[in-house]
mmCIF file of C-alpha atoms and ligand atoms in Angstrom:
data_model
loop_
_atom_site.group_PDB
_atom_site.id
_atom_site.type_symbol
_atom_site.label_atom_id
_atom_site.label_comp_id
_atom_site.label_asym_id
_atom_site.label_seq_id
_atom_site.Cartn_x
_atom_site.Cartn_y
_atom_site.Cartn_z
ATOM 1 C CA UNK A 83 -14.232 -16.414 14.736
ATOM 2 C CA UNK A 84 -10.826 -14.887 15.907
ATOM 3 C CA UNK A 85 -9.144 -12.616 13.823
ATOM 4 C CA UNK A 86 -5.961 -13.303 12.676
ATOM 5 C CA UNK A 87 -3.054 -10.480 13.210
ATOM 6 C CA UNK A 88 0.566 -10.728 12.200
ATOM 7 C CA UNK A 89 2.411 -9.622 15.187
ATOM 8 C CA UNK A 90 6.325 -8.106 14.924
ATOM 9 C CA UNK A 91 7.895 -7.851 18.087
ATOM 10 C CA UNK A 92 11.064 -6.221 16.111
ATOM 11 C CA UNK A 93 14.491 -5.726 17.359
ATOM 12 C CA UNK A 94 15.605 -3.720 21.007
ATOM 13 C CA UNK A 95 12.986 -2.143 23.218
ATOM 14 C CA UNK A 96 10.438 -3.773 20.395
ATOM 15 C CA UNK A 97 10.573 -6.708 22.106
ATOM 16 C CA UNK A 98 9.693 -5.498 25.436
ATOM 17 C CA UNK A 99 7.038 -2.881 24.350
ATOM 18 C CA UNK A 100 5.473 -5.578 21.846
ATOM 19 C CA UNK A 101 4.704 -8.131 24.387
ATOM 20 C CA UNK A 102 3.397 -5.478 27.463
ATOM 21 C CA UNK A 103 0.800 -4.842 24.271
ATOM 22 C CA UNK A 104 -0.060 -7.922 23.548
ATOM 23 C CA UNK A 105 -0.712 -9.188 26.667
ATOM 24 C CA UNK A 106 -2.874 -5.830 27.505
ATOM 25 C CA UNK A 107 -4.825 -6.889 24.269
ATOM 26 C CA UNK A 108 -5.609 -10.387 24.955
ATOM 27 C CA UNK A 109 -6.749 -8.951 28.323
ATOM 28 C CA UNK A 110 -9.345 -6.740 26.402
ATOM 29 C CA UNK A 111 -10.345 -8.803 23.798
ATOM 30 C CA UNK A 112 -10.697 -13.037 22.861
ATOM 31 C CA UNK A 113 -10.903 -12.282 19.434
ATOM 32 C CA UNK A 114 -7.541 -12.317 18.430
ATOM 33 C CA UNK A 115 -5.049 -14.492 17.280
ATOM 34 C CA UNK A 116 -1.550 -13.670 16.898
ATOM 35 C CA UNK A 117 0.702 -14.884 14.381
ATOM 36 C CA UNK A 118 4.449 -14.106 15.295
ATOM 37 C CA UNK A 119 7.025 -13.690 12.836
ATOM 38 C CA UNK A 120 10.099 -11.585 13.000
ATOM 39 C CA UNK A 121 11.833 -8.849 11.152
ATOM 40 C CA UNK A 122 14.608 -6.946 11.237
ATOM 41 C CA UNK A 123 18.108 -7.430 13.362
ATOM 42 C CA UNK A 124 16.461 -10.690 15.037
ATOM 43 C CA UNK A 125 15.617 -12.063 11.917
ATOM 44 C CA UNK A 126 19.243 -11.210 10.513
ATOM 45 C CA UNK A 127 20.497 -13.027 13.701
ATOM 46 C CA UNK A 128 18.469 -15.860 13.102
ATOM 47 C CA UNK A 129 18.567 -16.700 9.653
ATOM 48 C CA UNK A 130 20.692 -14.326 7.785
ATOM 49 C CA UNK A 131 17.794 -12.485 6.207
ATOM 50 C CA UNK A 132 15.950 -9.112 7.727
ATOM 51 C CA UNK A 133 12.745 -9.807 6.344
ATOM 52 C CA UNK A 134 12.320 -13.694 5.741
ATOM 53 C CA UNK A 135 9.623 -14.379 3.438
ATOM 54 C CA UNK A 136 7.750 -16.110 5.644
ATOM 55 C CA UNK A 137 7.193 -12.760 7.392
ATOM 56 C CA UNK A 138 6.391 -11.134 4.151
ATOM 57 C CA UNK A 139 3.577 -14.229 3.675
ATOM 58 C CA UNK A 140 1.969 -13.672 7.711
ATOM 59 C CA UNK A 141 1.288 -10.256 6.473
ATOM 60 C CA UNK A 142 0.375 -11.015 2.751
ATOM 61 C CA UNK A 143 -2.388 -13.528 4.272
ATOM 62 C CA UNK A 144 -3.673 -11.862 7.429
ATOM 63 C CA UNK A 145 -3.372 -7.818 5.694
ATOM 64 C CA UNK A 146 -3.076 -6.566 9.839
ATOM 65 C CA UNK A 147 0.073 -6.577 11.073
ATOM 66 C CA UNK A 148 1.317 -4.905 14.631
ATOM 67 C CA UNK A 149 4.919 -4.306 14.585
ATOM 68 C CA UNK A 150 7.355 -3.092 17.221
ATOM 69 C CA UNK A 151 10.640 -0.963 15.960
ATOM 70 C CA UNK A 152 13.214 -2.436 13.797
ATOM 71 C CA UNK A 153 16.765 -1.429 13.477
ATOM 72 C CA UNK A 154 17.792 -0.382 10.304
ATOM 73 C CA UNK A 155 21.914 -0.871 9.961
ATOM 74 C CA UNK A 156 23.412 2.666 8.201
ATOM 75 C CA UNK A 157 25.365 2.784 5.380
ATOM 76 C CA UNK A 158 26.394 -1.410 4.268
ATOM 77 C CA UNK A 159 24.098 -1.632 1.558
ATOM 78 C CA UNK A 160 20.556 -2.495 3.536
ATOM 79 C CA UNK A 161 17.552 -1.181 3.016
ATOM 80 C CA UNK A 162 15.262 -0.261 6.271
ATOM 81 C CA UNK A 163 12.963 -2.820 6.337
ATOM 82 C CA UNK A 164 10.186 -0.519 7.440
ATOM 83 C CA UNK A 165 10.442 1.637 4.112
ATOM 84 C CA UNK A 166 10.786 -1.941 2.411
ATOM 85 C CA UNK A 167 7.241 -3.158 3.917
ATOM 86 C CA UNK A 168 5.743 0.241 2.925
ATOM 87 C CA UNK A 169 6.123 0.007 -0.686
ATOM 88 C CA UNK A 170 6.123 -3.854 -0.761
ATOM 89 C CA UNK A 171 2.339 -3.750 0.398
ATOM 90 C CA UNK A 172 1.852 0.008 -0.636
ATOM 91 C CA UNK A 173 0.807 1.080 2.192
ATOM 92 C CA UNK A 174 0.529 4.838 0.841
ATOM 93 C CA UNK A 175 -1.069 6.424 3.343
ATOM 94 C CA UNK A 176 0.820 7.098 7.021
ATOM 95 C CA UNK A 177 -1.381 8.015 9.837
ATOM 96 C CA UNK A 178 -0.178 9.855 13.213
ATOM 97 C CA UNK A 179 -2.382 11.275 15.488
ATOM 98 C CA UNK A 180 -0.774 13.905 18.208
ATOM 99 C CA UNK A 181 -2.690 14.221 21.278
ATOM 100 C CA UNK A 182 -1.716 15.486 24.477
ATOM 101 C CA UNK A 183 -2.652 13.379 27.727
ATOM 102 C CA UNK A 184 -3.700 14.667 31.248
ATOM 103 C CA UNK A 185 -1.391 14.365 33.485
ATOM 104 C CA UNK A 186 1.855 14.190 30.968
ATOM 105 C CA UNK A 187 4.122 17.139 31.603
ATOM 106 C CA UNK A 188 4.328 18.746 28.290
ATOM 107 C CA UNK A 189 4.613 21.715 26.333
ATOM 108 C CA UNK A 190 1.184 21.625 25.362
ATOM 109 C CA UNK A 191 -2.217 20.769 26.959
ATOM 110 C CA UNK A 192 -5.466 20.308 24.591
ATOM 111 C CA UNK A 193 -3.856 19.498 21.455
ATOM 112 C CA UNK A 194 -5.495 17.159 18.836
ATOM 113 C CA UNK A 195 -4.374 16.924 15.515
ATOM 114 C CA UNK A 196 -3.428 14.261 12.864
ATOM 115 C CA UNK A 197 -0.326 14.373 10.571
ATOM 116 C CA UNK A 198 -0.891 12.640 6.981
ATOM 117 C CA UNK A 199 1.939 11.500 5.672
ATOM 118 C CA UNK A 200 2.558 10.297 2.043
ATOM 119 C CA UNK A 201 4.456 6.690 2.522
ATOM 120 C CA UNK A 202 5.989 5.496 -0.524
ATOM 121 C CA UNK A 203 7.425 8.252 -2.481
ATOM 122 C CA UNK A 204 9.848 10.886 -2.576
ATOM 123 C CA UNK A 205 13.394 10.589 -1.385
ATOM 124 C CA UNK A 206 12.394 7.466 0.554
ATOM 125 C CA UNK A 207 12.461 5.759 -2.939
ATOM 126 C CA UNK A 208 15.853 4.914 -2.097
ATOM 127 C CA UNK A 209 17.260 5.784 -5.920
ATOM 128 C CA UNK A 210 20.478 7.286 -5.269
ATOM 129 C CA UNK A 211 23.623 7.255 -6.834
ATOM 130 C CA UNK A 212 27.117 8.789 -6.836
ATOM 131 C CA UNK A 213 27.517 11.431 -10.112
ATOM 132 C CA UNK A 214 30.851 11.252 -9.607
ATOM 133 C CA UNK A 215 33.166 9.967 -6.999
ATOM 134 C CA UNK A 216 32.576 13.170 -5.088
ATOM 135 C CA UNK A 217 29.031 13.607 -5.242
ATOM 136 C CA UNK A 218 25.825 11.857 -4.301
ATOM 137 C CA UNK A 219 22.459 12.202 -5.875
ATOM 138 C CA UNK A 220 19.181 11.140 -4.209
ATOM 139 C CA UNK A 221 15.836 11.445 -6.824
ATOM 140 C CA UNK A 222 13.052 12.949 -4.876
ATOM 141 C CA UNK A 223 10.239 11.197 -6.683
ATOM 142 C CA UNK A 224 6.558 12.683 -6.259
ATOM 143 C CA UNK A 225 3.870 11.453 -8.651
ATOM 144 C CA UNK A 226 0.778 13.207 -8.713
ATOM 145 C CA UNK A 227 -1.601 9.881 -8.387
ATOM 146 C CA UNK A 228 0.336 9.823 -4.722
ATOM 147 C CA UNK A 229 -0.267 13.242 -3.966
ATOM 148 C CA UNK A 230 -3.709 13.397 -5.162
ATOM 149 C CA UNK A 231 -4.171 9.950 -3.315
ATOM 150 C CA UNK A 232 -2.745 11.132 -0.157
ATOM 151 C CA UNK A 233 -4.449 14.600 -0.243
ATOM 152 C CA UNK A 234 -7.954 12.688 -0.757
ATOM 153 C CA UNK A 235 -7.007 10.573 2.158
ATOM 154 C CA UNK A 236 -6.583 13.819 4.329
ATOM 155 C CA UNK A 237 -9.437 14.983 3.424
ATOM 156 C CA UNK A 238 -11.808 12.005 4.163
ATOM 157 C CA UNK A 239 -10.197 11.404 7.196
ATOM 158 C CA UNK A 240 -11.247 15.050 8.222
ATOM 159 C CA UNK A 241 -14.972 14.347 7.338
ATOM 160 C CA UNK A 242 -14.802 10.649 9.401
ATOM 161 C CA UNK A 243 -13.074 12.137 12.567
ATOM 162 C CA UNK A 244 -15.493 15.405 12.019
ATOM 163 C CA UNK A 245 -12.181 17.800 11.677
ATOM 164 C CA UNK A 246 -12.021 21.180 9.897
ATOM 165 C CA UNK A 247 -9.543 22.021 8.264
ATOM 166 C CA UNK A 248 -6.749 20.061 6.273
ATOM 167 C CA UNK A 249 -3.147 22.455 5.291
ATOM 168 C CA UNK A 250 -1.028 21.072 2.994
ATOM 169 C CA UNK A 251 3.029 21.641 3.540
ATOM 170 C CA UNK A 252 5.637 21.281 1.129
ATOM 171 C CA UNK A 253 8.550 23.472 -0.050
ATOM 172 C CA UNK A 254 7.031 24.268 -3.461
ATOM 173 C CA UNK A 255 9.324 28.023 -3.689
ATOM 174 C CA UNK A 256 11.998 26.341 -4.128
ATOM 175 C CA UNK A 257 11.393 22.707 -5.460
ATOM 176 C CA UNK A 258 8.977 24.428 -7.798
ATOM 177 C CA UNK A 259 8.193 20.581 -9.956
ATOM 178 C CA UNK A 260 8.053 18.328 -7.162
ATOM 179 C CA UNK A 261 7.124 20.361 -4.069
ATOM 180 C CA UNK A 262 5.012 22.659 -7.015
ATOM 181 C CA UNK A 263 3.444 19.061 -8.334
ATOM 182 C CA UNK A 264 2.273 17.811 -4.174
ATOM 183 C CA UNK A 265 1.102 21.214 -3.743
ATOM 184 C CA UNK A 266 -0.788 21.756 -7.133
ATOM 185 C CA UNK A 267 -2.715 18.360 -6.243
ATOM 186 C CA UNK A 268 -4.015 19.210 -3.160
ATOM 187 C CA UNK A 269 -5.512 22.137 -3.890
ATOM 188 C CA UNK A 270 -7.207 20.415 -6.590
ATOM 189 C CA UNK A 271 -8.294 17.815 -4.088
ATOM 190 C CA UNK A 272 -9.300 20.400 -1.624
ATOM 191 C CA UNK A 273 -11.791 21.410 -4.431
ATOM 192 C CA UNK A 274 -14.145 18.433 -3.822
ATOM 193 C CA UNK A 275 -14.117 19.101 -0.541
ATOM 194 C CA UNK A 276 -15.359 22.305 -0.083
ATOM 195 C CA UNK A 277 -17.006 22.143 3.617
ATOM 196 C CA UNK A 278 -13.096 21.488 4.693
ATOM 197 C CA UNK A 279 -11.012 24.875 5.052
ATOM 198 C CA UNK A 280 -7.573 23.866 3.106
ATOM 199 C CA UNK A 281 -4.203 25.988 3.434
ATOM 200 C CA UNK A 282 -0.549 25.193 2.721
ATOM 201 C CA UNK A 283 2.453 26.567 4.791
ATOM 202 C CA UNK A 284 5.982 25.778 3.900
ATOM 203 C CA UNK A 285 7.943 23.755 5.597
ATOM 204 C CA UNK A 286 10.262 25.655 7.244
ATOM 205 C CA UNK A 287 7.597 28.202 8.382
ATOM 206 C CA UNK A 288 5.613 25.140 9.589
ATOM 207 C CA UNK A 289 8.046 23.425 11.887
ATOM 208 C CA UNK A 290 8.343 27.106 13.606
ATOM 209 C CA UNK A 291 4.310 27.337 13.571
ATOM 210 C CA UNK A 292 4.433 24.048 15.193
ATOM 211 C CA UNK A 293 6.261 24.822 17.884
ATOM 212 C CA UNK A 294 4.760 28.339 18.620
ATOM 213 C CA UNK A 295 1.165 27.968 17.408
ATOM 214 C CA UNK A 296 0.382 23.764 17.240
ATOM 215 C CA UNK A 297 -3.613 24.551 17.761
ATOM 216 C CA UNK A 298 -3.970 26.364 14.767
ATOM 217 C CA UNK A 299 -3.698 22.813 12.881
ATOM 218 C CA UNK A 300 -5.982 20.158 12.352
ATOM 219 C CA UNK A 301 -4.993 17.916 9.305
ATOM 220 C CA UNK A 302 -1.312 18.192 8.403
ATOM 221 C CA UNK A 303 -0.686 16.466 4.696
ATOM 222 C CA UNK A 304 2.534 16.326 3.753
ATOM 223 C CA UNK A 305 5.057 14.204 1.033
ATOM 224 C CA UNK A 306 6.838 11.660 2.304
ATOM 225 C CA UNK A 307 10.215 12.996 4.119
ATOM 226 C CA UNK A 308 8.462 16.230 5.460
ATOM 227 C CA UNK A 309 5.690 13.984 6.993
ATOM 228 C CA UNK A 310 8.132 11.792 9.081
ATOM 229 C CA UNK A 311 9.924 15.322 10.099
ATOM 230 C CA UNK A 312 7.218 17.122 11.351
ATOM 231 C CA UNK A 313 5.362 14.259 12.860
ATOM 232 C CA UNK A 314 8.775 14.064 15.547
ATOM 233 C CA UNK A 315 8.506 17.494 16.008
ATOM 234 C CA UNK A 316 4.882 17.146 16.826
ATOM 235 C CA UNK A 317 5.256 14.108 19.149
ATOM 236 C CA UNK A 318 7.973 16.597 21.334
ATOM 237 C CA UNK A 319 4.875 18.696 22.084
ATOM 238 C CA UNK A 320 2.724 16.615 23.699
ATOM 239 C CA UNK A 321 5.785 14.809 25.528
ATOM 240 C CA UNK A 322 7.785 12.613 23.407
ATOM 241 C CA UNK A 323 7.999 9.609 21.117
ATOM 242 C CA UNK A 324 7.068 7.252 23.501
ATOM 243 C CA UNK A 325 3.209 8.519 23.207
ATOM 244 C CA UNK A 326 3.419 8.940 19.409
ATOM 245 C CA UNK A 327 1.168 5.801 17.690
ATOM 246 C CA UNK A 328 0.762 4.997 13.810
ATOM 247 C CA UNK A 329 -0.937 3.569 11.374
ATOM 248 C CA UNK A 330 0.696 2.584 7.547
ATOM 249 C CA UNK A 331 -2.420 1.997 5.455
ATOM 250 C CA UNK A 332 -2.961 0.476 2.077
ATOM 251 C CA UNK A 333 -5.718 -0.593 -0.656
ATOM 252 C CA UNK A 334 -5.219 -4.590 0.409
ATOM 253 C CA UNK A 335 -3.421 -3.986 3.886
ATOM 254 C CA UNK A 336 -2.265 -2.334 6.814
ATOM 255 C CA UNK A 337 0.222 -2.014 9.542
ATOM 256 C CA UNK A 338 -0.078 -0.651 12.712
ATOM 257 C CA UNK A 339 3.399 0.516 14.923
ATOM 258 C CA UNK A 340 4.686 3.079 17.462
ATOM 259 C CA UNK A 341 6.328 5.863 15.289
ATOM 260 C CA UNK A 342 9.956 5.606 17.544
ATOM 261 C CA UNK A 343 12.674 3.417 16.783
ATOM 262 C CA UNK A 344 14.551 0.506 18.636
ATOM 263 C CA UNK A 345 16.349 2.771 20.972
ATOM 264 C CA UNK A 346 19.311 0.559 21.486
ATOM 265 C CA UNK A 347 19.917 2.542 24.369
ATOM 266 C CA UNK A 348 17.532 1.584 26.722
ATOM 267 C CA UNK A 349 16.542 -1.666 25.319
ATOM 268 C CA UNK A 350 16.685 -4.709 27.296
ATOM 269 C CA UNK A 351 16.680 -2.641 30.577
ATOM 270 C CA UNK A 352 12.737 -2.733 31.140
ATOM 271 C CA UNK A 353 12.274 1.292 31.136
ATOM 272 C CA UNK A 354 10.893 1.757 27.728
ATOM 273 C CA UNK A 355 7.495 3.253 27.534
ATOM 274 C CA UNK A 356 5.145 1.141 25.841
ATOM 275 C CA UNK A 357 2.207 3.374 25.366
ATOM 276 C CA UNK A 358 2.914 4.444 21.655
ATOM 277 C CA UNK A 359 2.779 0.658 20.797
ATOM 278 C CA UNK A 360 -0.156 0.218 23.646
ATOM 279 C CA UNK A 361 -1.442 3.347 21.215
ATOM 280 C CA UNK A 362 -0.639 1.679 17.730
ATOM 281 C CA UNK A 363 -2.530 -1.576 19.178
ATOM 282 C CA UNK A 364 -5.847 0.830 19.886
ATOM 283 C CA UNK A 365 -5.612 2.165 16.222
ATOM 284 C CA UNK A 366 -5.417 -1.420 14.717
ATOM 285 C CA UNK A 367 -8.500 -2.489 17.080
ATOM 286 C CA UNK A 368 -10.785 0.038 15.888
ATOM 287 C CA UNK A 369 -9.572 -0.709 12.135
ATOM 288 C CA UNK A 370 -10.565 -3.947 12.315
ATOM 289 C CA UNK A 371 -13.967 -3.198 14.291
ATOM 290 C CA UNK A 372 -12.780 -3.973 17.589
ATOM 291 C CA UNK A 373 -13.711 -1.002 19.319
ATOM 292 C CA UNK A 374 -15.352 -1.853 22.222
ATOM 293 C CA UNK A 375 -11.926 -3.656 23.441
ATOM 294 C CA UNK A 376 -10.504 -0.268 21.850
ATOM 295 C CA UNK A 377 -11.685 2.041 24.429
ATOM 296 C CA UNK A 378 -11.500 0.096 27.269
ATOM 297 C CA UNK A 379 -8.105 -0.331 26.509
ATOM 298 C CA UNK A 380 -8.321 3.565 26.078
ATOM 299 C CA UNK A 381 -9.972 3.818 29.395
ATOM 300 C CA UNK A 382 -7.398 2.147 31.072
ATOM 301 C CA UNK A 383 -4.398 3.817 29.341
ATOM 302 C CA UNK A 384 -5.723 7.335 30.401
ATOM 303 C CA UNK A 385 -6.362 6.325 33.661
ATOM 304 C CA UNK A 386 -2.370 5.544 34.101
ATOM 305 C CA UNK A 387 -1.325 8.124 32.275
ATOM 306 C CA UNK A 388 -2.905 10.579 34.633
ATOM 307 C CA UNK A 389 -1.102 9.784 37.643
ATOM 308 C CA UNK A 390 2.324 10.715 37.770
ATOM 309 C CA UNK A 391 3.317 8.084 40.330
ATOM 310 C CA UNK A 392 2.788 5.708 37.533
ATOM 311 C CA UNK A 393 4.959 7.303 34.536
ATOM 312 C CA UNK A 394 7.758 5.364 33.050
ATOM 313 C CA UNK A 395 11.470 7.475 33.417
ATOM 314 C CA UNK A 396 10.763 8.985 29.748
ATOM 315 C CA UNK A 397 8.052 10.989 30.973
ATOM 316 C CA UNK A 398 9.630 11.732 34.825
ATOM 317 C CA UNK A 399 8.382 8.498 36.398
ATOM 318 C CA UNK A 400 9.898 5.177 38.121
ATOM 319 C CA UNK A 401 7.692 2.898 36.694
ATOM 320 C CA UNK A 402 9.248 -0.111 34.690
ATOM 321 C CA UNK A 403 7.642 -1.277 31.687
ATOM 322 C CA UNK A 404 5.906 -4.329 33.068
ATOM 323 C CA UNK A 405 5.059 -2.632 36.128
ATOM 324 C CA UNK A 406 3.221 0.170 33.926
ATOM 325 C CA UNK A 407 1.639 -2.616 31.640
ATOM 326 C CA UNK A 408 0.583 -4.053 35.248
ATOM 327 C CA UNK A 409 -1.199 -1.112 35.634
ATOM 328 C CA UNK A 410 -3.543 -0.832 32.884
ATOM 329 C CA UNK A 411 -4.534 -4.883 33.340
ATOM 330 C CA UNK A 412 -5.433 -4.050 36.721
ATOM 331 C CA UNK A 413 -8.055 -1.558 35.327
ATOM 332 C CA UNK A 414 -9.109 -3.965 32.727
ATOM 333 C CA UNK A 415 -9.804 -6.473 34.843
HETATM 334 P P1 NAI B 771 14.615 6.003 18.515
HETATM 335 O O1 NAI B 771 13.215 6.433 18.299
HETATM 336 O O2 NAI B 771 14.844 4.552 18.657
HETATM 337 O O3 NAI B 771 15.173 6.703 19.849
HETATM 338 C C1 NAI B 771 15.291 8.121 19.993
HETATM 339 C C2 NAI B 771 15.331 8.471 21.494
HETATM 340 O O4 NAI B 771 14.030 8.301 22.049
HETATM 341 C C3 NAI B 771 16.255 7.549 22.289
HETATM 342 O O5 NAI B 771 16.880 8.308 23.284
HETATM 343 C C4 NAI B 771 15.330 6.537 22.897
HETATM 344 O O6 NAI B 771 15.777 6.003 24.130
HETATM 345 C C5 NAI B 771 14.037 7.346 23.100
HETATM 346 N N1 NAI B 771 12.852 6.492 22.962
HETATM 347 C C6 NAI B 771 12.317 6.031 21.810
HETATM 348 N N2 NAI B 771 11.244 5.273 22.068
HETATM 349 C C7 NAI B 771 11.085 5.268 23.409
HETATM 350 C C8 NAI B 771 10.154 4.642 24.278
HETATM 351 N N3 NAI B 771 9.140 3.884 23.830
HETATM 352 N N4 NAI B 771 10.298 4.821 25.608
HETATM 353 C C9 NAI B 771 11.293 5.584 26.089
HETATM 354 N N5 NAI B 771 12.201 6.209 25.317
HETATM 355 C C10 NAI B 771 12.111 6.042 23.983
HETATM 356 O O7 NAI B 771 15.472 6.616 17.342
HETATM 357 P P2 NAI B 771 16.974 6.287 16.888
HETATM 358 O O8 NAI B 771 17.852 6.101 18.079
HETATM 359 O O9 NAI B 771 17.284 7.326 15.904
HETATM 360 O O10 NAI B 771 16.878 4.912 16.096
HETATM 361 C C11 NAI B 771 17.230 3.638 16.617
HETATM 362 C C12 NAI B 771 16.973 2.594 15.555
HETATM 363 O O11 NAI B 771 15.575 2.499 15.289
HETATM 364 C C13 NAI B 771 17.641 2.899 14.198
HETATM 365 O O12 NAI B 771 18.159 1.696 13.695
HETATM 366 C C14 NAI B 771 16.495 3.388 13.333
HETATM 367 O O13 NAI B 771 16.722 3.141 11.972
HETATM 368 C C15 NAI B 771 15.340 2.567 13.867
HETATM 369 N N6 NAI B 771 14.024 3.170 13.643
HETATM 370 C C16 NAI B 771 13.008 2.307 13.359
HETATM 371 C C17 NAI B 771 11.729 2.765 13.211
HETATM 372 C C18 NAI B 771 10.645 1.764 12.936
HETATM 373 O O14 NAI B 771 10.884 0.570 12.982
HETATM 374 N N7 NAI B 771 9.428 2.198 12.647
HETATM 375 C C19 NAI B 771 11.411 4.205 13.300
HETATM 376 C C20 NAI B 771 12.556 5.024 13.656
HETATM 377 C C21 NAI B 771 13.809 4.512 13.803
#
């Protein structure tokens, strides 16, 4: 029996990414079936709303979703939609692997790590407020069933992908209750886990690390606004967010999307890079037990990737995005 997915297309270069994946997808596999609904600026657009419930019931019935980017307006009183699904369906747990790719020029070569990112908490709460006409006040929330949650999730995660060592980064010094509160339950965590090496670094110190010493990391857990932080940084090293895939995972369901944006500024030109989404679609395979269309989806990806002559103009190529999508179908067929 197919499987039933809730596919997002989203707003700008979602739309064009989205549908390169798709079709790359139903090359690999029969056993899907997509149901499309729409989020975001599109769904504003179209019926006043940015997430119209029936989008909220695709996902509620099928639990998968695959979502492209959606604009979030600043400032005007909206809420980003993506935060909005997160805690809607508490999808607690935010996965985003960082791996370099032959034949992508970037700063690294070799590197393989994961960042963990605690989804639903801390500043992305949303609870802000002005004190007084002149001041703003956002409440970092972190409770410690999150952090322990998101810690044990690290930690497993390390055991399934046979990983070694999980460090924890916060800014504890100074936030000494919050920060102090992540920090205090991973290491309590890291206690049941004792065949895993655990460390913490603060933040600061770690977005320097990262750029100057990425291999010493494995497993990088961190609360919620850190997480989203260092996993850009991290994407820069092995050659941008167009490579960078993720996973937002929850008790009762799960969403699978590239970690960049809409990038209004390229969208609707046919030159964004659709292998973070082609990426995201590979994560949501194997999640569902899909893997042998995984990896030759895989396959085919790293067989593109490796030849410069067939790089979309993020990554110093020509190719266009259906040309590059093209590409891989040719090697899956
Ligand atoms: P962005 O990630 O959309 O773009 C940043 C830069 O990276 C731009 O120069 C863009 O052209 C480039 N870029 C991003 N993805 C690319 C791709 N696949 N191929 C080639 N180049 C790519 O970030 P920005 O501009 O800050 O945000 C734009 C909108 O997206 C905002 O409304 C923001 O709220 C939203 N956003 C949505 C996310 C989501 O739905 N998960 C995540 C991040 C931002």
């Amino acid at each position: 029996m197919k499987k039933k997915i809730t596919l997002i297309p989203g707003d700008g270069i979602g739309l064009e990414i989205m549908s390169a994946t798709v079709e790359i997808i139903n090359t690999a596999t029969n056993n899907i079936e997509w149901e499309e609904v729409i989020a975001g600026n599109t769904a504003f657009e179209k019926f006043g709303n940015l997430l119209p419930e029936h989008t909220i019931r695709s996902i509620k019935r099928n639990k998968i979703a695959l979502k492209g980017p959606i604009t979030t307006p600043v400032g005007g009183g909206f809420r980003s939609i993506n935060v909005t699904l997160r805690q809607m369906f508490n999808l607690h747990s935010n996965l985003r692997p960082i791996k370099s790719f032959e034949g992508i020029e970037s700063l690294y070569k070799d590197l393989d790590m994961v960042i963990v990112r605690e989804n639903s908490e801390d500043l992305y709460k949303g609870i802000e407020h002005m004190s007084t006409p002149d001041t703003a006040e956002s409440i970092k929330v972190i409770p410690r069933e999150a952090s322990e949650r998101i810690a044990d999730f690290a930690f497993k995660l390390a055991i399934k992908e046979k990983r070694t060592k999980v460090t924890a980064s916060h800014k504890a010094n100074i936030m000494k209750l919050s920060d102090g509160l992540f920090l205090k339950s991973c290491q309590k965590i890291s206690e049941n886990y004792s065949q895993i090496k655990f460390d913490d670094v603060i933040v600061d110190a770690m977005a320097m690390k990262l750029v100057m010493n990425p291999h010493n990391f494995d497993i990088i857990v961190a609360p919620n606004l850190y997480g989203d932080i260092l996993s850009d940084l991290a994407a820069g090293l092995v050659g941008g967010l167009g490579l960078a895939p993720s996973a937002n995972i929850g008790d009762d369901a799960a969403i699978f999307e590239p970690v960049h944006g809409s990038a209004p500024d390229i969208a609707g030109q046919n030159i964004a890079n659709p292998t973070a989404a082609i990426l995201s679609g590979i994560m949501m395979l194997k999640y569902i037990g899909e893997d042998e269309a995984a990896s030759k989806i895989d396959m085919a990806l790293k067989e593109v990737l490796i030849d410069k002559n067939l790089h979309t103009k993020d990554i110093g190529g020509k190719l266009y995005t259906d040309e590059f999508k093209d590409e891989i179908i040719k090697r899956l067929n």
